[in-house]
């Protein structure tokens, strides 16, 4: 929207005012993320820009904090744990969540609202409540301080995202396609893998990415139910921030930012693809 | 079976069983749909709902006396709180304490009683030590001579409260109340009143965060919605990137920015705006700023998607009919954005009221919220009943808000990204 020539002074003022304000808010949103990246290359153990960094002196920059991650057993273990827990929790949430979303989007589904509310609730209940209650319960059934326990807990937290994205993809899904497939002699299994799944795949994958990001970022439940063997990246960061703030955290943070950029781009591409497949154009 | 009436004999033959078969087919579809959902529902019930229910049970379950001093509990339940308990109760308590000391359960009993009435811990441990050597049988006289607190109504009031297996005392404590010696509900002594204040502070901080999110998010969402798609998609990345970035990354970034020698302070000082660093971290400012930043995308995304669907025709019509820009905006445009605005605001409020990580890391002593207190009782003070009651109260607030959100938006309409 550009400003018409006949705009009054007040209109001009509000037009430029809005632009400035929007720019400031965007700046506020993005600056904390951008500022971490150069600071993670700081040669000194400080959390602010040194003289040398401002003068772009190459000696003021170093990779020592990245080397720290590589050389530290704790960090490497936490990266491994985060990957194991994230991938397993995502697979679990994705499989169960997709099946349930398929059921929920059928016309004949009874108690749809109540079940939907139940499945979304892990996203709404404050994490500290979920974490504390899982702690007591998992201790009783011997799941506390095990990989399986952490994976199950993270899967529950990721399920709302899978349900939301997959049901959104299934809105406007043409049931005639499955009927056509069945009438041509395909059994339900073949119909699902050859007809339904390719159409909802973008939704399933972006739901899975949301679930993975949730697990990869989760720390409260890990604080309560994980043992020292299951410490994840956020758990290490938490410990680092509470005890002694080391710039290694900034290096880890930079790597995590890189990961989130990749996740974001993938999800955006998938969303566009899904809209195109379903014939929704912007 | 049924004989078809003559009237219908001309109409095409209807299979009388058709209805039955249709119903059967529909039931089959219903069962099939349910079967798809069952595995997940069972999983969520086991890993999420069951633990939650168990914790809520813990908030009213009160087995300490019933399990460890069953005789005392039974006698206390019949005591009418009018005068000092009789010999039988004194004897049961006296003997029970000695046994509890031998079985090493006295510490837990004393701690639990102490949380009802301060000073009970020392009274119990001291008396149990002395009672061990007592060989007589007039426990009442002996105990009264040991410590005059055995003659006080408050001491016995604490026993009375714990004598039944289920109690609301944790919930009363969560709202700064307690049972007095006569079994009436009164407020806690001044120095122990911290929970209502904490609850109010949590509400205040959450409201502040929600307000800032509305103030910052609404104009930005509006600006993004009037841009051409190419440009708005590009700028949207600046909103979505923080949304996807780890919570701990964003929190650590705010620590780096706001702390004493942080980026903001050193920039302002080197520019000559400040002469000495401002205290922006480890207090309420830190909590509010970091939480606003973290929750802002949850405000912008629903508002933006609603604004996107509003046709610009309405505003033009209002202007062409003579409305001033401000009038057209507030009378025509703004009301149409309320669904998105309220959805975003409620979501931000729900999420912020239960926040734990950010206040714990950047809040210092003053910027803590109710979740931090729950964690404290669960992990440090080990007063699980009280922690569970606080959690139960918070859960009730959140569920009411979620219900409102569902009425307004519908959980099936929830969108991500």
mmCIF file of N, CA, C and O in Angstrom, chain B residues 46-80:
data_model
loop_
_atom_site.group_PDB
_atom_site.id
_atom_site.type_symbol
_atom_site.label_atom_id
_atom_site.label_comp_id
_atom_site.label_asym_id
_atom_site.label_seq_id
_atom_site.Cartn_x
_atom_site.Cartn_y
_atom_site.Cartn_z
ATOM 1 N N UNK B 46 -2.411 -42.623 29.571
ATOM 2 C CA UNK B 46 -1.399 -43.237 30.428
ATOM 3 C C UNK B 46 -0.282 -42.261 30.779
ATOM 4 O O UNK B 46 0.086 -42.116 31.935
ATOM 5 N N UNK B 47 0.278 -41.570 29.777
ATOM 6 C CA UNK B 47 1.450 -40.748 30.072
ATOM 7 C C UNK B 47 1.100 -39.348 30.556
ATOM 8 O O UNK B 47 1.976 -38.646 31.038
ATOM 9 N N UNK B 48 -0.153 -38.935 30.403
ATOM 10 C CA UNK B 48 -0.451 -37.551 30.749
ATOM 11 C C UNK B 48 -1.600 -37.419 31.748
ATOM 12 O O UNK B 48 -1.440 -36.817 32.811
ATOM 13 N N UNK B 49 -2.747 -37.999 31.414
ATOM 14 C CA UNK B 49 -3.927 -37.782 32.252
ATOM 15 C C UNK B 49 -3.804 -38.511 33.589
ATOM 16 O O UNK B 49 -4.100 -37.946 34.648
ATOM 17 N N UNK B 50 -3.326 -39.760 33.539
ATOM 18 C CA UNK B 50 -3.181 -40.525 34.774
ATOM 19 C C UNK B 50 -2.214 -39.833 35.755
ATOM 20 O O UNK B 50 -2.555 -39.657 36.926
ATOM 21 N N UNK B 51 -1.018 -39.438 35.288
ATOM 22 C CA UNK B 51 -0.130 -38.710 36.201
ATOM 23 C C UNK B 51 -0.766 -37.444 36.774
ATOM 24 O O UNK B 51 -0.647 -37.182 37.977
ATOM 25 N N UNK B 52 -1.491 -36.698 35.929
ATOM 26 C CA UNK B 52 -2.139 -35.475 36.417
ATOM 27 C C UNK B 52 -3.158 -35.789 37.501
ATOM 28 O O UNK B 52 -3.181 -35.133 38.551
ATOM 29 N N UNK B 53 -3.978 -36.818 37.247
ATOM 30 C CA UNK B 53 -4.998 -37.189 38.220
ATOM 31 C C UNK B 53 -4.353 -37.601 39.534
ATOM 32 O O UNK B 53 -4.808 -37.221 40.610
ATOM 33 N N UNK B 54 -3.263 -38.370 39.410
ATOM 34 C CA UNK B 54 -2.596 -38.823 40.615
ATOM 35 C C UNK B 54 -2.071 -37.639 41.425
ATOM 36 O O UNK B 54 -2.141 -37.624 42.645
ATOM 37 N N UNK B 55 -1.569 -36.619 40.712
ATOM 38 C CA UNK B 55 -1.045 -35.476 41.439
ATOM 39 C C UNK B 55 -2.172 -34.700 42.124
ATOM 40 O O UNK B 55 -2.015 -34.226 43.244
ATOM 41 N N UNK B 56 -3.299 -34.574 41.425
ATOM 42 C CA UNK B 56 -4.430 -33.878 42.044
ATOM 43 C C UNK B 56 -4.908 -34.650 43.281
ATOM 44 O O UNK B 56 -5.284 -34.049 44.288
ATOM 45 N N UNK B 57 -4.861 -35.977 43.194
ATOM 46 C CA UNK B 57 -5.240 -36.806 44.338
ATOM 47 C C UNK B 57 -4.309 -36.510 45.511
ATOM 48 O O UNK B 57 -4.727 -36.369 46.649
ATOM 49 N N UNK B 58 -3.022 -36.376 45.184
ATOM 50 C CA UNK B 58 -2.026 -36.082 46.212
ATOM 51 C C UNK B 58 -2.337 -34.778 46.950
ATOM 52 O O UNK B 58 -1.982 -34.620 48.113
ATOM 53 N N UNK B 59 -2.990 -33.832 46.243
ATOM 54 C CA UNK B 59 -3.246 -32.536 46.865
ATOM 55 C C UNK B 59 -4.331 -32.615 47.932
ATOM 56 O O UNK B 59 -4.433 -31.710 48.761
ATOM 57 N N UNK B 60 -5.164 -33.665 47.916
ATOM 58 C CA UNK B 60 -6.167 -33.788 48.987
ATOM 59 C C UNK B 60 -5.912 -35.007 49.870
ATOM 60 O O UNK B 60 -6.489 -35.137 50.936
ATOM 61 N N UNK B 61 -5.026 -35.892 49.414
ATOM 62 C CA UNK B 61 -4.753 -37.103 50.182
ATOM 63 C C UNK B 61 -3.824 -36.761 51.340
ATOM 64 O O UNK B 61 -2.871 -36.029 51.175
ATOM 65 N N UNK B 62 -4.102 -37.305 52.489
ATOM 66 C CA UNK B 62 -3.427 -36.854 53.696
ATOM 67 C C UNK B 62 -3.211 -38.045 54.611
ATOM 68 O O UNK B 62 -3.816 -38.152 55.664
ATOM 69 N N UNK B 63 -2.348 -38.989 54.215
ATOM 70 C CA UNK B 63 -2.329 -40.273 54.921
ATOM 71 C C UNK B 63 -1.362 -40.333 56.097
ATOM 72 O O UNK B 63 -1.291 -41.367 56.752
ATOM 73 N N UNK B 64 -0.653 -39.244 56.392
ATOM 74 C CA UNK B 64 0.502 -39.384 57.286
ATOM 75 C C UNK B 64 0.120 -39.944 58.661
ATOM 76 O O UNK B 64 0.754 -40.865 59.158
ATOM 77 N N UNK B 65 -0.926 -39.386 59.292
ATOM 78 C CA UNK B 65 -1.306 -39.889 60.617
ATOM 79 C C UNK B 65 -2.029 -41.209 60.501
ATOM 80 O O UNK B 65 -1.805 -42.127 61.287
ATOM 81 N N UNK B 66 -2.909 -41.320 59.499
ATOM 82 C CA UNK B 66 -3.704 -42.535 59.334
ATOM 83 C C UNK B 66 -2.789 -43.745 59.115
ATOM 84 O O UNK B 66 -3.028 -44.827 59.635
ATOM 85 N N UNK B 67 -1.709 -43.528 58.358
ATOM 86 C CA UNK B 67 -0.793 -44.637 58.078
ATOM 87 C C UNK B 67 0.148 -44.926 59.238
ATOM 88 O O UNK B 67 0.427 -46.081 59.545
ATOM 89 N N UNK B 68 0.675 -43.868 59.856
ATOM 90 C CA UNK B 68 1.753 -44.068 60.824
ATOM 91 C C UNK B 68 1.282 -44.132 62.269
ATOM 92 O O UNK B 68 1.879 -44.824 63.080
ATOM 93 N N UNK B 69 0.235 -43.358 62.601
ATOM 94 C CA UNK B 69 -0.295 -43.411 63.961
ATOM 95 C C UNK B 69 -1.795 -43.671 63.875
ATOM 96 O O UNK B 69 -2.611 -42.816 64.243
ATOM 97 N N UNK B 70 -2.199 -44.842 63.383
ATOM 98 C CA UNK B 70 -3.630 -45.072 63.107
ATOM 99 C C UNK B 70 -4.517 -44.921 64.337
ATOM 100 O O UNK B 70 -5.621 -44.402 64.247
ATOM 101 N N UNK B 71 -3.981 -45.331 65.475
ATOM 102 C CA UNK B 71 -4.802 -45.262 66.694
ATOM 103 C C UNK B 71 -5.093 -43.809 67.055
ATOM 104 O O UNK B 71 -6.221 -43.437 67.372
ATOM 105 N N UNK B 72 -4.031 -42.980 66.976
ATOM 106 C CA UNK B 72 -4.191 -41.550 67.280
ATOM 107 C C UNK B 72 -5.204 -40.943 66.319
ATOM 108 O O UNK B 72 -6.097 -40.190 66.715
ATOM 109 N N UNK B 73 -5.047 -41.277 65.016
ATOM 110 C CA UNK B 73 -5.934 -40.700 64.011
ATOM 111 C C UNK B 73 -7.385 -41.053 64.315
ATOM 112 O O UNK B 73 -8.274 -40.192 64.249
ATOM 113 N N UNK B 74 -7.623 -42.319 64.684
ATOM 114 C CA UNK B 74 -8.997 -42.746 64.950
ATOM 115 C C UNK B 74 -9.568 -41.997 66.158
ATOM 116 O O UNK B 74 -10.711 -41.514 66.130
ATOM 117 N N UNK B 75 -8.771 -41.871 67.217
ATOM 118 C CA UNK B 75 -9.256 -41.185 68.421
ATOM 119 C C UNK B 75 -9.484 -39.700 68.156
ATOM 120 O O UNK B 75 -10.457 -39.115 68.618
ATOM 121 N N UNK B 76 -8.561 -39.104 67.369
ATOM 122 C CA UNK B 76 -8.662 -37.662 67.112
ATOM 123 C C UNK B 76 -9.904 -37.327 66.293
ATOM 124 O O UNK B 76 -10.474 -36.254 66.423
ATOM 125 N N UNK B 77 -10.286 -38.263 65.419
ATOM 126 C CA UNK B 77 -11.455 -37.974 64.581
ATOM 127 C C UNK B 77 -12.705 -37.797 65.440
ATOM 128 O O UNK B 77 -13.594 -37.043 65.090
ATOM 129 N N UNK B 78 -12.748 -38.516 66.585
ATOM 130 C CA UNK B 78 -13.928 -38.416 67.454
ATOM 131 C C UNK B 78 -13.830 -37.274 68.460
ATOM 132 O O UNK B 78 -14.796 -36.958 69.142
ATOM 133 N N UNK B 79 -12.675 -36.684 68.561
ATOM 134 C CA UNK B 79 -12.486 -35.599 69.535
ATOM 135 C C UNK B 79 -13.236 -34.358 69.051
ATOM 136 O O UNK B 79 -13.190 -34.016 67.868
ATOM 137 N N UNK B 80 -13.940 -33.663 69.999
ATOM 138 C CA UNK B 80 -14.825 -32.584 69.552
ATOM 139 C C UNK B 80 -14.181 -31.199 69.603
ATOM 140 O O UNK B 80 -14.842 -30.204 69.331
#
